[in-house]
PDB file of C-alpha atoms and ligand atoms in Angstrom:
ATOM      1  CA  MET G   5      60.711 212.234 -55.907  1.00  0.00           C
ATOM      2  CA  GLN G   6      63.672 210.485 -57.422  1.00  0.00           C
ATOM      3  CA  THR G   7      66.505 212.333 -59.151  1.00  0.00           C
ATOM      4  CA  PRO G   8      66.588 211.148 -62.801  1.00  0.00           C
ATOM      5  CA  ILE G   9      69.433 208.698 -63.420  1.00  0.00           C
ATOM      6  CA  THR G  10      71.591 209.103 -66.512  1.00  0.00           C
ATOM      7  CA  ASN G  11      74.748 207.153 -65.631  1.00  0.00           C
ATOM      8  CA  LYS G  12      74.034 203.442 -65.144  1.00  0.00           C
ATOM      9  CA  LEU G  13      77.590 202.101 -65.344  1.00  0.00           C
ATOM     10  CA  ILE G  14      78.695 200.708 -61.971  1.00  0.00           C
ATOM     11  CA  THR G  15      82.397 200.905 -61.085  1.00  0.00           C
ATOM     12  CA  LYS G  16      82.108 201.363 -57.291  1.00  0.00           C
ATOM     13  CA  ALA G  17      81.359 198.759 -54.623  1.00  0.00           C
ATOM     14  CA  VAL G  18      80.778 199.136 -50.902  1.00  0.00           C
ATOM     15  CA  ILE G  19      81.665 196.220 -48.617  1.00  0.00           C
ATOM     16  CA  PRO G  20      80.066 196.543 -45.165  1.00  0.00           C
ATOM     17  CA  ALA G  21      82.409 194.789 -42.728  1.00  0.00           C
ATOM     18  CA  ALA G  22      81.840 196.549 -39.407  1.00  0.00           C
ATOM     19  CA  GLY G  23      79.627 193.948 -37.681  1.00  0.00           C
ATOM     20  CA  LYS G  24      80.760 192.628 -34.308  1.00  0.00           C
ATOM     21  CA  GLY G  25      80.859 188.914 -35.206  1.00  0.00           C
ATOM     22  CA  THR G  26      79.490 187.972 -31.773  1.00  0.00           C
ATOM     23  CA  ARG G  27      78.152 184.639 -33.024  1.00  0.00           C
ATOM     24  CA  LEU G  28      81.729 183.522 -33.743  1.00  0.00           C
ATOM     25  CA  LEU G  29      83.255 184.270 -30.331  1.00  0.00           C
ATOM     26  CA  PRO G  30      85.909 183.576 -29.126  1.00  0.00           C
ATOM     27  CA  LEU G  31      87.360 183.229 -32.664  1.00  0.00           C
ATOM     28  CA  THR G  32      86.518 186.858 -33.475  1.00  0.00           C
ATOM     29  CA  LYS G  33      87.748 188.448 -30.239  1.00  0.00           C
ATOM     30  CA  ALA G  34      90.774 190.026 -31.948  1.00  0.00           C
ATOM     31  CA  VAL G  35      90.345 188.854 -35.558  1.00  0.00           C
ATOM     32  CA  PRO G  36      87.539 190.404 -37.657  1.00  0.00           C
ATOM     33  CA  LYS G  37      85.188 187.677 -38.870  1.00  0.00           C
ATOM     34  CA  GLU G  38      85.858 188.779 -42.468  1.00  0.00           C
ATOM     35  CA  LEU G  39      89.538 187.845 -41.983  1.00  0.00           C
ATOM     36  CA  ILE G  40      89.046 184.302 -40.697  1.00  0.00           C
ATOM     37  CA  PRO G  41      90.505 181.767 -43.132  1.00  0.00           C
ATOM     38  CA  LEU G  42      88.540 180.124 -45.892  1.00  0.00           C
ATOM     39  CA  GLY G  43      91.244 177.765 -47.162  1.00  0.00           C
ATOM     40  CA  THR G  44      94.406 179.627 -48.109  1.00  0.00           C
ATOM     41  CA  LYS G  45      93.037 183.171 -47.735  1.00  0.00           C
ATOM     42  CA  PRO G  46      90.612 185.161 -45.611  1.00  0.00           C
ATOM     43  CA  VAL G  47      86.912 185.101 -46.462  1.00  0.00           C
ATOM     44  CA  LEU G  48      87.029 188.758 -47.471  1.00  0.00           C
ATOM     45  CA  GLU G  49      89.796 188.151 -49.994  1.00  0.00           C
ATOM     46  CA  HIS G  50      87.555 185.671 -51.838  1.00  0.00           C
ATOM     47  CA  ILE G  51      84.862 188.363 -51.896  1.00  0.00           C
ATOM     48  CA  VAL G  52      87.235 191.113 -53.087  1.00  0.00           C
ATOM     49  CA  GLU G  53      88.377 188.795 -55.914  1.00  0.00           C
ATOM     50  CA  GLU G  54      84.725 188.240 -56.928  1.00  0.00           C
ATOM     51  CA  VAL G  55      84.113 192.004 -56.944  1.00  0.00           C
ATOM     52  CA  ILE G  56      87.230 192.733 -59.033  1.00  0.00           C
ATOM     53  CA  GLN G  57      86.439 189.866 -61.428  1.00  0.00           C
ATOM     54  CA  ALA G  58      83.043 191.481 -62.055  1.00  0.00           C
ATOM     55  CA  GLY G  59      84.769 194.680 -63.216  1.00  0.00           C
ATOM     56  CA  ILE G  60      84.589 196.979 -60.155  1.00  0.00           C
ATOM     57  CA  THR G  61      87.533 199.416 -59.886  1.00  0.00           C
ATOM     58  CA  GLN G  62      86.859 201.255 -56.583  1.00  0.00           C
ATOM     59  CA  ILE G  63      86.017 199.496 -53.322  1.00  0.00           C
ATOM     60  CA  LEU G  64      85.035 201.101 -50.025  1.00  0.00           C
ATOM     61  CA  PHE G  65      85.300 198.926 -46.917  1.00  0.00           C
ATOM     62  CA  VAL G  66      83.029 200.074 -44.095  1.00  0.00           C
ATOM     63  CA  ILE G  67      84.835 198.941 -40.946  1.00  0.00           C
ATOM     64  CA  SER G  68      84.800 199.663 -37.231  1.00  0.00           C
ATOM     65  CA  GLU G  69      87.633 201.022 -35.101  1.00  0.00           C
ATOM     66  CA  GLN G  70      88.198 197.484 -33.781  1.00  0.00           C
ATOM     67  CA  LYS G  71      88.616 196.081 -37.295  1.00  0.00           C
ATOM     68  CA  THR G  72      91.536 198.057 -38.752  1.00  0.00           C
ATOM     69  CA  ALA G  73      93.264 194.704 -39.472  1.00  0.00           C
ATOM     70  CA  ILE G  74      91.119 194.753 -42.635  1.00  0.00           C
ATOM     71  CA  ARG G  75      92.978 197.891 -43.775  1.00  0.00           C
ATOM     72  CA  THR G  76      96.312 196.311 -42.803  1.00  0.00           C
ATOM     73  CA  HIS G  77      95.472 193.269 -44.928  1.00  0.00           C
ATOM     74  CA  PHE G  78      94.215 195.009 -48.068  1.00  0.00           C
ATOM     75  CA  GLY G  79      96.081 198.342 -48.101  1.00  0.00           C
ATOM     76  CA  ASP G  80      95.353 201.029 -50.715  1.00  0.00           C
ATOM     77  CA  GLY G  81      94.667 198.905 -53.729  1.00  0.00           C
ATOM     78  CA  PHE G  82      95.548 196.076 -55.996  1.00  0.00           C
ATOM     79  CA  ASN G  83      96.122 195.823 -59.775  1.00  0.00           C
ATOM     80  CA  GLY G  84      94.719 199.297 -60.483  1.00  0.00           C
ATOM     81  CA  VAL G  85      91.714 198.799 -58.177  1.00  0.00           C
ATOM     82  CA  ARG G  86      91.493 201.451 -55.436  1.00  0.00           C
ATOM     83  CA  PHE G  87      90.588 200.552 -51.838  1.00  0.00           C
ATOM     84  CA  ASP G  88      89.169 203.140 -49.423  1.00  0.00           C
ATOM     85  CA  TYR G  89      87.973 202.805 -45.826  1.00  0.00           C
ATOM     86  CA  GLU G  90      85.234 204.476 -43.810  1.00  0.00           C
ATOM     87  CA  PHE G  91      84.397 203.912 -40.162  1.00  0.00           C
ATOM     88  CA  GLN G  92      80.934 203.047 -38.890  1.00  0.00           C
ATOM     89  CA  ARG G  93      81.266 204.256 -35.303  1.00  0.00           C
ATOM     90  CA  VAL G  94      78.065 202.743 -33.893  1.00  0.00           C
ATOM     91  CA  GLN G  95      76.594 199.551 -35.359  1.00  0.00           C
ATOM     92  CA  LYS G  96      73.021 200.629 -36.101  1.00  0.00           C
ATOM     93  CA  GLY G  97      72.285 198.196 -38.914  1.00  0.00           C
ATOM     94  CA  LEU G  98      73.104 197.475 -42.556  1.00  0.00           C
ATOM     95  CA  ALA G  99      71.308 200.575 -43.907  1.00  0.00           C
ATOM     96  CA  ASP G 100      73.409 202.762 -41.596  1.00  0.00           C
ATOM     97  CA  ALA G 101      76.621 200.980 -42.678  1.00  0.00           C
ATOM     98  CA  ILE G 102      75.742 201.660 -46.328  1.00  0.00           C
ATOM     99  CA  PHE G 103      74.977 205.300 -45.443  1.00  0.00           C
ATOM    100  CA  CYS G 104      78.638 205.621 -44.329  1.00  0.00           C
ATOM    101  CA  ALA G 105      79.506 205.277 -48.054  1.00  0.00           C
ATOM    102  CA  LYS G 106      77.606 208.453 -49.059  1.00  0.00           C
ATOM    103  CA  ASP G 107      80.729 210.577 -49.770  1.00  0.00           C
ATOM    104  CA  PHE G 108      82.493 207.734 -51.596  1.00  0.00           C
ATOM    105  CA  VAL G 109      79.449 207.073 -53.796  1.00  0.00           C
ATOM    106  CA  SER G 110      78.601 210.736 -54.497  1.00  0.00           C
ATOM    107  CA  ALA G 111      75.915 210.707 -57.253  1.00  0.00           C
ATOM    108  CA  ASP G 112      77.099 207.493 -58.933  1.00  0.00           C
ATOM    109  CA  PRO G 113      75.300 204.156 -59.021  1.00  0.00           C
ATOM    110  CA  PHE G 114      77.053 201.561 -56.863  1.00  0.00           C
ATOM    111  CA  ALA G 115      77.077 197.980 -55.642  1.00  0.00           C
ATOM    112  CA  VAL G 116      76.881 196.591 -52.113  1.00  0.00           C
ATOM    113  CA  VAL G 117      78.573 193.256 -51.373  1.00  0.00           C
ATOM    114  CA  LEU G 118      78.271 191.803 -47.886  1.00  0.00           C
ATOM    115  CA  GLY G 119      81.667 191.013 -46.385  1.00  0.00           C
ATOM    116  CA  ASP G 120      80.588 187.772 -44.737  1.00  0.00           C
ATOM    117  CA  SER G 121      79.184 185.756 -47.610  1.00  0.00           C
ATOM    118  CA  THR G 122      80.647 184.171 -50.697  1.00  0.00           C
ATOM    119  CA  ILE G 123      78.738 182.832 -53.699  1.00  0.00           C
ATOM    120  CA  GLU G 124      79.895 179.604 -55.288  1.00  0.00           C
ATOM    121  CA  THR G 125      79.137 179.302 -58.999  1.00  0.00           C
ATOM    122  CA  ASP G 126      80.179 177.244 -62.011  1.00  0.00           C
ATOM    123  CA  ARG G 127      78.660 179.702 -64.496  1.00  0.00           C
ATOM    124  CA  ASP G 128      80.750 181.857 -66.810  1.00  0.00           C
ATOM    125  CA  ILE G 129      78.941 185.001 -65.670  1.00  0.00           C
ATOM    126  CA  LEU G 130      79.103 185.519 -61.888  1.00  0.00           C
ATOM    127  CA  PRO G 131      75.802 186.211 -60.088  1.00  0.00           C
ATOM    128  CA  PHE G 132      77.264 189.563 -58.971  1.00  0.00           C
ATOM    129  CA  ARG G 133      78.066 190.465 -62.601  1.00  0.00           C
ATOM    130  CA  ARG G 134      74.459 189.524 -63.505  1.00  0.00           C
ATOM    131  CA  VAL G 135      73.299 192.031 -60.865  1.00  0.00           C
ATOM    132  CA  LEU G 136      75.387 194.776 -62.475  1.00  0.00           C
ATOM    133  CA  ASP G 137      74.138 193.781 -65.953  1.00  0.00           C
ATOM    134  CA  THR G 138      70.510 193.821 -64.809  1.00  0.00           C
ATOM    135  CA  TYR G 139      70.998 197.260 -63.250  1.00  0.00           C
ATOM    136  CA  GLU G 140      72.702 198.593 -66.368  1.00  0.00           C
ATOM    137  CA  ASN G 141      70.227 197.120 -68.875  1.00  0.00           C
ATOM    138  CA  THR G 142      66.892 197.929 -67.200  1.00  0.00           C
ATOM    139  CA  ASP G 143      65.258 200.954 -65.525  1.00  0.00           C
ATOM    140  CA  ALA G 144      65.915 199.382 -62.113  1.00  0.00           C
ATOM    141  CA  SER G 145      66.851 201.697 -59.233  1.00  0.00           C
ATOM    142  CA  GLY G 146      67.805 198.649 -57.199  1.00  0.00           C
ATOM    143  CA  VAL G 147      68.819 195.056 -57.989  1.00  0.00           C
ATOM    144  CA  ILE G 148      69.239 192.220 -55.473  1.00  0.00           C
ATOM    145  CA  VAL G 149      70.575 188.641 -55.645  1.00  0.00           C
ATOM    146  CA  VAL G 150      68.102 186.153 -54.183  1.00  0.00           C
ATOM    147  CA  GLN G 151      68.255 182.433 -53.428  1.00  0.00           C
ATOM    148  CA  LYS G 152      65.421 179.972 -52.865  1.00  0.00           C
ATOM    149  CA  THR G 153      65.381 179.063 -49.186  1.00  0.00           C
ATOM    150  CA  PRO G 154      63.425 176.503 -47.121  1.00  0.00           C
ATOM    151  CA  ARG G 155      60.369 178.168 -45.572  1.00  0.00           C
ATOM    152  CA  ASP G 156      61.476 177.292 -42.042  1.00  0.00           C
ATOM    153  CA  GLU G 157      64.621 179.399 -42.561  1.00  0.00           C
ATOM    154  CA  VAL G 158      63.027 182.583 -43.963  1.00  0.00           C
ATOM    155  CA  ALA G 159      63.159 184.379 -40.587  1.00  0.00           C
ATOM    156  CA  ARG G 160      66.954 184.703 -40.978  1.00  0.00           C
ATOM    157  CA  TYR G 161      66.703 186.731 -44.197  1.00  0.00           C
ATOM    158  CA  GLY G 162      65.104 189.544 -46.152  1.00  0.00           C
ATOM    159  CA  ILE G 163      62.378 187.957 -48.313  1.00  0.00           C
ATOM    160  CA  VAL G 164      61.122 189.415 -51.608  1.00  0.00           C
ATOM    161  CA  LYS G 165      57.638 189.442 -53.141  1.00  0.00           C
ATOM    162  CA  PRO G 166      57.925 188.686 -56.882  1.00  0.00           C
ATOM    163  CA  LYS G 167      55.673 190.814 -59.105  1.00  0.00           C
ATOM    164  CA  SER G 168      55.268 187.968 -61.611  1.00  0.00           C
ATOM    165  CA  ASP G 169      56.793 184.549 -62.266  1.00  0.00           C
ATOM    166  CA  VAL G 170      60.321 184.012 -61.013  1.00  0.00           C
ATOM    167  CA  ALA G 171      62.768 184.002 -63.940  1.00  0.00           C
ATOM    168  CA  PRO G 172      66.575 184.433 -64.047  1.00  0.00           C
ATOM    169  CA  SER G 173      65.768 188.105 -63.388  1.00  0.00           C
ATOM    170  CA  PHE G 174      62.386 189.479 -62.300  1.00  0.00           C
ATOM    171  CA  GLN G 175      60.749 192.517 -60.724  1.00  0.00           C
ATOM    172  CA  ILE G 176      59.375 192.636 -57.191  1.00  0.00           C
ATOM    173  CA  ASP G 177      56.625 194.695 -55.623  1.00  0.00           C
ATOM    174  CA  GLY G 178      57.495 194.216 -51.966  1.00  0.00           C
ATOM    175  CA  LEU G 179      60.013 192.800 -49.498  1.00  0.00           C
ATOM    176  CA  VAL G 180      60.227 192.173 -45.766  1.00  0.00           C
ATOM    177  CA  GLU G 181      63.145 191.655 -43.374  1.00  0.00           C
ATOM    178  CA  LYS G 182      63.157 188.484 -41.256  1.00  0.00           C
ATOM    179  CA  PRO G 183      59.449 187.529 -41.588  1.00  0.00           C
ATOM    180  CA  MET G 184      57.857 184.628 -39.712  1.00  0.00           C
ATOM    181  CA  PRO G 185      57.430 181.621 -42.058  1.00  0.00           C
ATOM    182  CA  ASP G 186      53.645 182.096 -42.412  1.00  0.00           C
ATOM    183  CA  GLU G 187      54.086 185.816 -43.213  1.00  0.00           C
ATOM    184  CA  ALA G 188      56.832 185.452 -45.828  1.00  0.00           C
ATOM    185  CA  PRO G 189      55.702 186.677 -49.280  1.00  0.00           C
ATOM    186  CA  SER G 190      57.827 183.986 -51.027  1.00  0.00           C
ATOM    187  CA  GLU G 191      60.778 181.686 -50.382  1.00  0.00           C
ATOM    188  CA  TYR G 192      63.270 183.943 -52.167  1.00  0.00           C
ATOM    189  CA  ALA G 193      65.839 185.289 -49.712  1.00  0.00           C
ATOM    190  CA  ILE G 194      68.131 188.279 -50.219  1.00  0.00           C
ATOM    191  CA  ALA G 195      71.648 186.907 -50.675  1.00  0.00           C
ATOM    192  CA  GLY G 196      74.116 189.707 -49.969  1.00  0.00           C
ATOM    193  CA  ARG G 197      74.694 191.378 -53.353  1.00  0.00           C
ATOM    194  CA  TYR G 198      72.923 194.597 -54.417  1.00  0.00           C
ATOM    195  CA  ALA G 199      73.117 197.453 -56.960  1.00  0.00           C
ATOM    196  CA  PHE G 200      71.613 200.868 -56.247  1.00  0.00           C
ATOM    197  CA  ASP G 201      71.058 204.373 -57.573  1.00  0.00           C
ATOM    198  CA  ALA G 202      72.601 206.983 -55.265  1.00  0.00           C
ATOM    199  CA  ASN G 203      68.939 207.865 -54.524  1.00  0.00           C
ATOM    200  CA  ILE G 204      68.965 205.016 -51.991  1.00  0.00           C
ATOM    201  CA  PHE G 205      70.568 207.415 -49.476  1.00  0.00           C
ATOM    202  CA  GLU G 206      67.373 209.501 -49.407  1.00  0.00           C
ATOM    203  CA  TYR G 207      65.400 206.374 -48.516  1.00  0.00           C
ATOM    204  CA  ILE G 208      67.937 205.308 -45.893  1.00  0.00           C
ATOM    205  CA  LYS G 209      67.494 208.728 -44.221  1.00  0.00           C
ATOM    206  CA  ARG G 210      63.742 208.043 -44.002  1.00  0.00           C
ATOM    207  CA  THR G 211      64.141 204.463 -42.703  1.00  0.00           C
ATOM    208  CA  ALA G 212      62.935 203.755 -39.169  1.00  0.00           C
ATOM    209  CA  PRO G 213      64.434 200.987 -37.000  1.00  0.00           C
ATOM    210  CA  GLY G 214      62.989 197.629 -38.078  1.00  0.00           C
ATOM    211  CA  ALA G 215      63.796 193.954 -37.419  1.00  0.00           C
ATOM    212  CA  ASN G 216      66.085 193.521 -34.370  1.00  0.00           C
ATOM    213  CA  GLY G 217      65.729 197.286 -33.737  1.00  0.00           C
ATOM    214  CA  GLU G 218      68.215 197.955 -36.580  1.00  0.00           C
ATOM    215  CA  LEU G 219      68.100 200.212 -39.637  1.00  0.00           C
ATOM    216  CA  GLN G 220      67.469 197.606 -42.335  1.00  0.00           C
ATOM    217  CA  ILE G 221      68.399 198.199 -45.994  1.00  0.00           C
ATOM    218  CA  THR G 222      65.443 195.923 -46.856  1.00  0.00           C
ATOM    219  CA  ASP G 223      63.135 198.613 -45.406  1.00  0.00           C
ATOM    220  CA  SER G 224      64.941 201.386 -47.351  1.00  0.00           C
ATOM    221  CA  ILE G 225      64.397 199.391 -50.568  1.00  0.00           C
ATOM    222  CA  GLY G 226      60.716 199.083 -49.578  1.00  0.00           C
ATOM    223  CA  LEU G 227      60.479 202.895 -49.390  1.00  0.00           C
ATOM    224  CA  MET G 228      62.129 203.141 -52.801  1.00  0.00           C
ATOM    225  CA  LEU G 229      59.547 200.718 -54.244  1.00  0.00           C
ATOM    226  CA  ALA G 230      56.683 202.631 -52.604  1.00  0.00           C
ATOM    227  CA  ASP G 231      57.939 205.748 -54.410  1.00  0.00           C
ATOM    228  CA  GLY G 232      57.395 204.004 -57.766  1.00  0.00           C
ATOM    229  CA  ALA G 233      60.972 202.847 -58.448  1.00  0.00           C
ATOM    230  CA  GLU G 234      61.667 199.541 -60.179  1.00  0.00           C
ATOM    231  CA  VAL G 235      63.460 196.917 -58.093  1.00  0.00           C
ATOM    232  CA  TRP G 236      64.692 193.749 -59.795  1.00  0.00           C
ATOM    233  CA  CYS G 237      66.105 190.467 -58.518  1.00  0.00           C
ATOM    234  CA  VAL G 238      68.643 188.060 -59.964  1.00  0.00           C
ATOM    235  CA  ALA G 239      67.959 184.483 -58.793  1.00  0.00           C
ATOM    236  CA  LEU G 240      70.814 182.102 -58.047  1.00  0.00           C
ATOM    237  CA  GLU G 241      70.682 179.022 -60.295  1.00  0.00           C
ATOM    238  CA  ASP G 242      70.407 175.494 -58.830  1.00  0.00           C
ATOM    239  CA  ASN G 243      74.159 174.932 -58.864  1.00  0.00           C
ATOM    240  CA  GLU G 244      74.988 178.303 -57.280  1.00  0.00           C
ATOM    241  CA  ILE G 245      75.344 178.428 -53.508  1.00  0.00           C
ATOM    242  CA  ARG G 246      75.630 181.370 -51.131  1.00  0.00           C
ATOM    243  CA  ARG G 247      77.812 180.533 -48.150  1.00  0.00           C
ATOM    244  CA  ASP G 248      77.978 182.789 -45.131  1.00  0.00           C
ATOM    245  CA  ILE G 249      80.352 182.698 -42.220  1.00  0.00           C
ATOM    246  CA  GLY G 250      77.994 184.286 -39.709  1.00  0.00           C
ATOM    247  CA  THR G 251      77.750 181.206 -37.456  1.00  0.00           C
ATOM    248  CA  PHE G 252      80.125 178.321 -36.713  1.00  0.00           C
ATOM    249  CA  GLU G 253      77.768 175.916 -38.496  1.00  0.00           C
ATOM    250  CA  SER G 254      77.694 177.929 -41.729  1.00  0.00           C
ATOM    251  CA  TYR G 255      81.416 178.812 -41.457  1.00  0.00           C
ATOM    252  CA  PHE G 256      82.390 175.134 -41.143  1.00  0.00           C
ATOM    253  CA  GLU G 257      80.234 174.255 -44.170  1.00  0.00           C
ATOM    254  CA  ALA G 258      81.921 177.008 -46.209  1.00  0.00           C
ATOM    255  CA  LEU G 259      85.369 175.887 -45.003  1.00  0.00           C
ATOM    256  CA  ILE G 260      84.760 172.216 -45.871  1.00  0.00           C
ATOM    257  CA  ALA G 261      83.459 173.198 -49.329  1.00  0.00           C
ATOM    258  CA  GLU G 262      86.583 175.314 -49.957  1.00  0.00           C
ATOM    259  CA  ILE G 263      88.963 172.604 -48.685  1.00  0.00           C
ATOM    260  CA  ASN G 264      87.245 170.086 -50.998  1.00  0.00           C
ATOM    261  CA  ARG G 265      87.575 172.532 -53.898  1.00  0.00           C
ATOM    262  CA  ILE G 266      91.305 172.959 -53.193  1.00  0.00           C
ATOM    263  CA  SER G 267      91.841 169.182 -52.946  1.00  0.00           C
ATOM    264  CA  ARG G 268      90.011 168.655 -56.264  1.00  0.00           C
ATOM    265  CA  SER G 269      92.107 171.284 -58.019  1.00  0.00           C
ATOM    266  CA  ASP G 270      95.333 169.769 -56.565  1.00  0.00           C
ATOM    267  CA  ALA G 271      94.383 166.263 -57.710  1.00  0.00           C
TER     268      ALA G 271
HETATM  269  C1  LIG K 325      71.399 190.724 -44.027  1.00  0.00           C
HETATM  270  C2  LIG K 325      70.213 191.381 -44.742  1.00  0.00           C
HETATM  271  C3  LIG K 325      69.195 190.324 -45.168  1.00  0.00           C
HETATM  272  C4  LIG K 325      69.880 189.265 -46.020  1.00  0.00           C
HETATM  273  C5  LIG K 325      71.090 188.677 -45.253  1.00  0.00           C
HETATM  274  C6  LIG K 325      71.876 187.696 -46.097  1.00  0.00           C
HETATM  275  O1  LIG K 325      70.934 190.167 -42.813  1.00  0.00           O
HETATM  276  O2  LIG K 325      69.602 192.328 -43.895  1.00  0.00           O
HETATM  277  O3  LIG K 325      68.145 190.926 -45.887  1.00  0.00           O
HETATM  278  O4  LIG K 325      68.954 188.249 -46.368  1.00  0.00           O
HETATM  279  O5  LIG K 325      71.985 189.728 -44.841  1.00  0.00           O
HETATM  280  O6  LIG K 325      72.478 188.311 -47.195  1.00  0.00           O
HETATM  281  P1  LIG K 325      71.922 189.739 -41.600  1.00  0.00           P
HETATM  282  O7  LIG K 325      72.584 188.476 -42.015  1.00  0.00           O
HETATM  283  O8  LIG K 325      72.891 190.868 -41.419  1.00  0.00           O
HETATM  284  O9  LIG K 325      71.019 189.556 -40.418  1.00  0.00           O
END
């Protein structure tokens, strides 16, 4: 059973950044993939700025022992925002990385922001802020950003099953990590921004290894749903684009988009 939630104001964010970055070798041999440049600053600095802009005041970076350059770069904090660090010693999957934040989170609600993807938007209210608003203004125990994705690419992502029509925000009644195209319950892919009750840790504890043999947060959210909790999604609008730096192809696309943005703003 879930512990009743009284505090729904989110001020804490967890940024998992412990992954090995093997798809970007040799670039990531000594440099964490989150610190590779996206224009004038590292990818992760763009993400930290997004998180701070949305109103978060405490950030925990989950890093590995090989990635302490992240701590060297960011230090203890910035403009009144506190930065903490926790090590994930063995990379057992995203759910396990989030579990490393248990002490930092305590009983508070919190956000999770993946350290390898940015979201481009021209809206006044950032998609990540819309996640926090949806969490705070509904009975959701979990909220996820999703983006519409071509069906032949669904196997790269977690895919949600909408409970009703897709709207700017909507409830789901299922989700699956990296489904085959003909098994995907929709074309809405999880896009790296989440909000959770601290109850999620109980579901992570009960999560068995899933896709790729890893502990998947998608499966923990599935357990939460099965227990009767509400899980909501915030859909990216047409002009909002998630860019990840997980592969050279996607990194180059993100880099070109950022260089074009810089040239436009210099013009
Ligand atoms: C992770 C999540 C997946 C999500 C993706 C993009 O997968 O497990 O549900 O769709 O990030 O945000 P990964 O890219 O680590 O394989």
